[in-house]
């Protein structure tokens, strides 16, 4: 009988949140037998019935096809997972630890300690979660100590680079794969688990465990730095009467710099960049190289200031006082094509304006349910025009295409005053001003 290692591996995905559910569904769509595992029975039930529990374009259709094919199943049983899988992907969350900048590894440790004692044959455990450097080395010891198969169970790290709103494409057609491995066998197993993507010519970086862990946090730190850099320039532009959008456009034409992530505005949020740069700085300090990434503290601070400055713009537009003024907020998710409101700049600004006495009403095309749960004190509406009814100012805080397509002449028919604060530089300033609107944006006169 042919040995299992020479065959297409069967995959388990531990954790079926955003990363795990996406990975499980897409790997099944690529032709693998996949078992999704989670301790949350409600979440497992929804996925098994064909319901994706979050907003991600294209994923519901893929889930239906994967379930219909019989290649994708879900379970709450680690014993079933251990018996089924040859390659086990760890996709659980690593949120910020309460009261600290450090990453909370509780879910990672719990998953490993639940799975490892059940591994009785050779298998590969592959971390995809974003973790502090050194975690993989520590977990290797934990896995091999607890697993009946001992050293026959190896651990690898394969960081994810998903962009919310584009996760299907990023999984099915990634720009690179990083394999952090400790042996040729682990590399071979990962190559077998990603064969359809390798056949498409996807570049692979094979490296050690520590480097693989660092790739993700280094990438996120670089992006956060670029975003905060142009927002720091916005502060300078405001001080001297310059235009940060023109500045960004000029910088983008330099091929050493490029225009991606060089968009001035409200700054970054979500469940990744803010907590990842804080955890990276914290870990660097733990291992004695905090000075090397101390600039990340300033990156974080610049990003936080953008939220306060956006509130200032609204206050200035309203003559210095928000109390009793009707404020339409366009956007709740931390970015378009997502319903994720974790550390969402839009909701942070909306809540601040509400606290200052503003009559704030919020609309978002996908994130309203999550926003209501997170901020029940705010008022919400059914459309961009609904919340703009009799508004003293409209504040665009998430750059959904729906908002870009609004005609200023049409919106003028429902507002009380034609004032627009564009927190994302998403609109054509000349078009709105030509239609008689008072238009303001961060870093622009």
mmCIF file of C-alpha atoms in Angstrom, residues 168-336:
data_model
loop_
_atom_site.group_PDB
_atom_site.id
_atom_site.type_symbol
_atom_site.label_atom_id
_atom_site.label_comp_id
_atom_site.label_asym_id
_atom_site.label_seq_id
_atom_site.Cartn_x
_atom_site.Cartn_y
_atom_site.Cartn_z
ATOM 1 C CA UNK A 168 -10.122 34.844 -1.585
ATOM 2 C CA UNK A 169 -7.765 36.182 -4.236
ATOM 3 C CA UNK A 170 -4.911 36.440 -1.723
ATOM 4 C CA UNK A 171 -5.379 32.769 -0.789
ATOM 5 C CA UNK A 172 -5.943 31.376 -4.276
ATOM 6 C CA UNK A 173 -3.368 33.589 -6.023
ATOM 7 C CA UNK A 174 -0.872 34.776 -3.394
ATOM 8 C CA UNK A 175 2.078 36.942 -4.350
ATOM 9 C CA UNK A 176 4.387 34.698 -2.301
ATOM 10 C CA UNK A 177 4.455 31.790 0.124
ATOM 11 C CA UNK A 178 6.805 31.704 3.094
ATOM 12 C CA UNK A 179 7.781 28.298 4.502
ATOM 13 C CA UNK A 180 9.509 28.410 7.868
ATOM 14 C CA UNK A 181 10.741 24.854 8.338
ATOM 15 C CA UNK A 182 13.281 22.873 10.328
ATOM 16 C CA UNK A 183 13.708 19.947 7.897
ATOM 17 C CA UNK A 184 13.450 18.892 4.278
ATOM 18 C CA UNK A 185 10.495 16.677 5.176
ATOM 19 C CA UNK A 186 8.521 19.641 6.532
ATOM 20 C CA UNK A 187 9.310 21.603 3.369
ATOM 21 C CA UNK A 188 8.119 18.670 1.216
ATOM 22 C CA UNK A 189 4.863 18.408 3.189
ATOM 23 C CA UNK A 190 4.173 22.115 2.797
ATOM 24 C CA UNK A 191 4.910 21.946 -0.919
ATOM 25 C CA UNK A 192 2.440 19.080 -1.221
ATOM 26 C CA UNK A 193 -0.153 21.094 0.727
ATOM 27 C CA UNK A 194 0.259 24.068 -1.623
ATOM 28 C CA UNK A 195 0.923 22.207 -4.877
ATOM 29 C CA UNK A 196 -1.877 23.868 -6.888
ATOM 30 C CA UNK A 197 -0.439 27.283 -6.025
ATOM 31 C CA UNK A 198 3.138 26.221 -6.749
ATOM 32 C CA UNK A 199 2.005 24.878 -10.119
ATOM 33 C CA UNK A 200 0.846 28.428 -10.908
ATOM 34 C CA UNK A 201 4.386 29.669 -10.325
ATOM 35 C CA UNK A 202 3.849 31.255 -6.907
ATOM 36 C CA UNK A 203 7.266 32.218 -5.484
ATOM 37 C CA UNK A 204 8.341 30.387 -2.312
ATOM 38 C CA UNK A 205 10.719 31.649 0.323
ATOM 39 C CA UNK A 206 12.047 28.738 2.365
ATOM 40 C CA UNK A 207 13.559 29.898 5.609
ATOM 41 C CA UNK A 208 13.885 29.137 9.313
ATOM 42 C CA UNK A 209 11.100 29.375 11.871
ATOM 43 C CA UNK A 210 12.149 32.716 13.376
ATOM 44 C CA UNK A 211 12.450 34.460 10.014
ATOM 45 C CA UNK A 212 9.029 33.176 8.934
ATOM 46 C CA UNK A 213 7.514 34.605 12.108
ATOM 47 C CA UNK A 214 9.219 37.946 11.480
ATOM 48 C CA UNK A 215 8.105 38.253 7.857
ATOM 49 C CA UNK A 216 4.487 39.000 8.784
ATOM 50 C CA UNK A 217 5.161 41.524 11.541
ATOM 51 C CA UNK A 218 7.902 43.164 9.468
ATOM 52 C CA UNK A 219 5.536 43.522 6.506
ATOM 53 C CA UNK A 220 2.766 44.990 8.641
ATOM 54 C CA UNK A 221 5.210 47.331 10.354
ATOM 55 C CA UNK A 222 6.483 48.579 7.007
ATOM 56 C CA UNK A 223 2.961 49.256 5.730
ATOM 57 C CA UNK A 224 1.981 50.988 8.972
ATOM 58 C CA UNK A 225 5.104 53.139 8.757
ATOM 59 C CA UNK A 226 4.342 54.174 5.172
ATOM 60 C CA UNK A 227 0.768 55.097 6.079
ATOM 61 C CA UNK A 228 1.865 57.091 9.109
ATOM 62 C CA UNK A 229 4.655 58.762 7.143
ATOM 63 C CA UNK A 230 2.277 60.406 4.689
ATOM 64 C CA UNK A 231 -0.036 61.331 7.562
ATOM 65 C CA UNK A 232 2.905 62.972 9.346
ATOM 66 C CA UNK A 233 3.453 64.949 6.137
ATOM 67 C CA UNK A 234 -0.229 65.930 6.311
ATOM 68 C CA UNK A 235 0.453 67.550 9.686
ATOM 69 C CA UNK A 236 3.330 69.515 8.146
ATOM 70 C CA UNK A 237 1.180 70.518 5.170
ATOM 71 C CA UNK A 238 -1.537 71.850 7.462
ATOM 72 C CA UNK A 239 1.020 73.973 9.284
ATOM 73 C CA UNK A 240 2.358 75.621 6.125
ATOM 74 C CA UNK A 241 -0.716 75.653 3.867
ATOM 75 C CA UNK A 242 0.528 72.946 1.493
ATOM 76 C CA UNK A 243 -1.537 70.155 -0.086
ATOM 77 C CA UNK A 244 -0.698 66.636 1.095
ATOM 78 C CA UNK A 245 -2.535 64.946 -1.780
ATOM 79 C CA UNK A 246 -0.386 66.725 -4.347
ATOM 80 C CA UNK A 247 2.651 65.866 -2.236
ATOM 81 C CA UNK A 248 1.653 62.180 -2.145
ATOM 82 C CA UNK A 249 1.020 62.156 -5.904
ATOM 83 C CA UNK A 250 4.505 63.550 -6.528
ATOM 84 C CA UNK A 251 6.158 61.044 -4.190
ATOM 85 C CA UNK A 252 4.261 58.155 -5.794
ATOM 86 C CA UNK A 253 5.906 58.866 -9.148
ATOM 87 C CA UNK A 254 9.289 58.033 -7.617
ATOM 88 C CA UNK A 255 9.673 54.309 -8.337
ATOM 89 C CA UNK A 256 11.786 53.923 -5.204
ATOM 90 C CA UNK A 257 8.737 54.925 -3.152
ATOM 91 C CA UNK A 258 5.603 54.040 -5.127
ATOM 92 C CA UNK A 259 2.039 55.088 -4.437
ATOM 93 C CA UNK A 260 0.614 52.059 -2.604
ATOM 94 C CA UNK A 261 -0.296 52.837 1.007
ATOM 95 C CA UNK A 262 0.766 56.431 0.458
ATOM 96 C CA UNK A 263 -2.779 57.690 0.846
ATOM 97 C CA UNK A 264 -3.240 60.410 3.455
ATOM 98 C CA UNK A 265 -6.268 60.356 5.706
ATOM 99 C CA UNK A 266 -7.725 58.905 8.869
ATOM 100 C CA UNK A 267 -5.115 56.152 9.195
ATOM 101 C CA UNK A 268 -5.171 52.429 9.784
ATOM 102 C CA UNK A 269 -7.189 50.267 12.140
ATOM 103 C CA UNK A 270 -8.606 46.752 12.191
ATOM 104 C CA UNK A 271 -7.554 43.597 13.936
ATOM 105 C CA UNK A 272 -4.024 43.391 12.509
ATOM 106 C CA UNK A 273 -1.848 46.469 11.979
ATOM 107 C CA UNK A 274 -2.407 48.276 15.303
ATOM 108 C CA UNK A 275 -1.985 45.241 17.549
ATOM 109 C CA UNK A 276 0.789 43.737 15.410
ATOM 110 C CA UNK A 277 3.088 46.773 15.533
ATOM 111 C CA UNK A 278 2.522 47.103 19.289
ATOM 112 C CA UNK A 279 3.259 43.420 19.869
ATOM 113 C CA UNK A 280 6.369 43.633 17.666
ATOM 114 C CA UNK A 281 7.725 46.600 19.619
ATOM 115 C CA UNK A 282 6.910 44.834 22.891
ATOM 116 C CA UNK A 283 8.672 41.635 21.827
ATOM 117 C CA UNK A 284 11.705 43.562 20.577
ATOM 118 C CA UNK A 285 12.021 45.161 23.999
ATOM 119 C CA UNK A 286 11.767 41.729 25.658
ATOM 120 C CA UNK A 287 14.685 40.373 23.661
ATOM 121 C CA UNK A 288 16.821 43.480 24.131
ATOM 122 C CA UNK A 289 16.503 45.164 20.730
ATOM 123 C CA UNK A 290 13.692 47.581 21.478
ATOM 124 C CA UNK A 291 15.814 50.471 20.214
ATOM 125 C CA UNK A 292 15.785 48.930 16.712
ATOM 126 C CA UNK A 293 12.027 49.346 16.335
ATOM 127 C CA UNK A 294 11.383 52.229 18.720
ATOM 128 C CA UNK A 295 10.107 54.234 15.739
ATOM 129 C CA UNK A 296 7.016 52.010 15.734
ATOM 130 C CA UNK A 297 5.812 53.750 18.883
ATOM 131 C CA UNK A 298 5.818 57.021 16.955
ATOM 132 C CA UNK A 299 4.111 55.351 13.989
ATOM 133 C CA UNK A 300 1.344 54.274 16.353
ATOM 134 C CA UNK A 301 1.093 57.733 17.881
ATOM 135 C CA UNK A 302 0.858 59.472 14.488
ATOM 136 C CA UNK A 303 -1.936 57.099 13.564
ATOM 137 C CA UNK A 304 -3.849 57.815 16.774
ATOM 138 C CA UNK A 305 -3.516 61.585 16.223
ATOM 139 C CA UNK A 306 -5.312 61.313 12.872
ATOM 140 C CA UNK A 307 -8.519 60.414 14.663
ATOM 141 C CA UNK A 308 -8.370 63.421 16.968
ATOM 142 C CA UNK A 309 -7.473 65.707 14.073
ATOM 143 C CA UNK A 310 -10.485 64.456 12.078
ATOM 144 C CA UNK A 311 -12.755 65.429 14.958
ATOM 145 C CA UNK A 312 -11.055 68.834 14.945
ATOM 146 C CA UNK A 313 -11.875 69.232 11.241
ATOM 147 C CA UNK A 314 -15.533 68.544 11.930
ATOM 148 C CA UNK A 315 -15.517 70.972 14.836
ATOM 149 C CA UNK A 316 -13.934 73.660 12.631
ATOM 150 C CA UNK A 317 -16.506 73.038 9.899
ATOM 151 C CA UNK A 318 -19.258 73.564 12.488
ATOM 152 C CA UNK A 319 -17.823 76.783 13.842
ATOM 153 C CA UNK A 320 -16.199 75.297 16.931
ATOM 154 C CA UNK A 321 -18.998 73.332 18.633
ATOM 155 C CA UNK A 322 -20.554 69.921 17.917
ATOM 156 C CA UNK A 323 -23.262 70.072 20.569
ATOM 157 C CA UNK A 324 -26.704 69.527 19.092
ATOM 158 C CA UNK A 325 -25.438 69.496 15.508
ATOM 159 C CA UNK A 326 -26.566 66.688 13.225
ATOM 160 C CA UNK A 327 -23.556 64.766 11.907
ATOM 161 C CA UNK A 328 -23.837 62.112 9.182
ATOM 162 C CA UNK A 329 -21.050 59.523 9.373
ATOM 163 C CA UNK A 330 -20.366 57.475 6.266
ATOM 164 C CA UNK A 331 -18.531 54.301 7.260
ATOM 165 C CA UNK A 332 -18.101 52.074 10.290
ATOM 166 C CA UNK A 333 -15.801 49.247 9.137
ATOM 167 C CA UNK A 334 -12.071 49.835 9.463
ATOM 168 C CA UNK A 335 -11.782 49.508 5.662
ATOM 169 C CA UNK A 336 -14.108 49.006 2.683
#
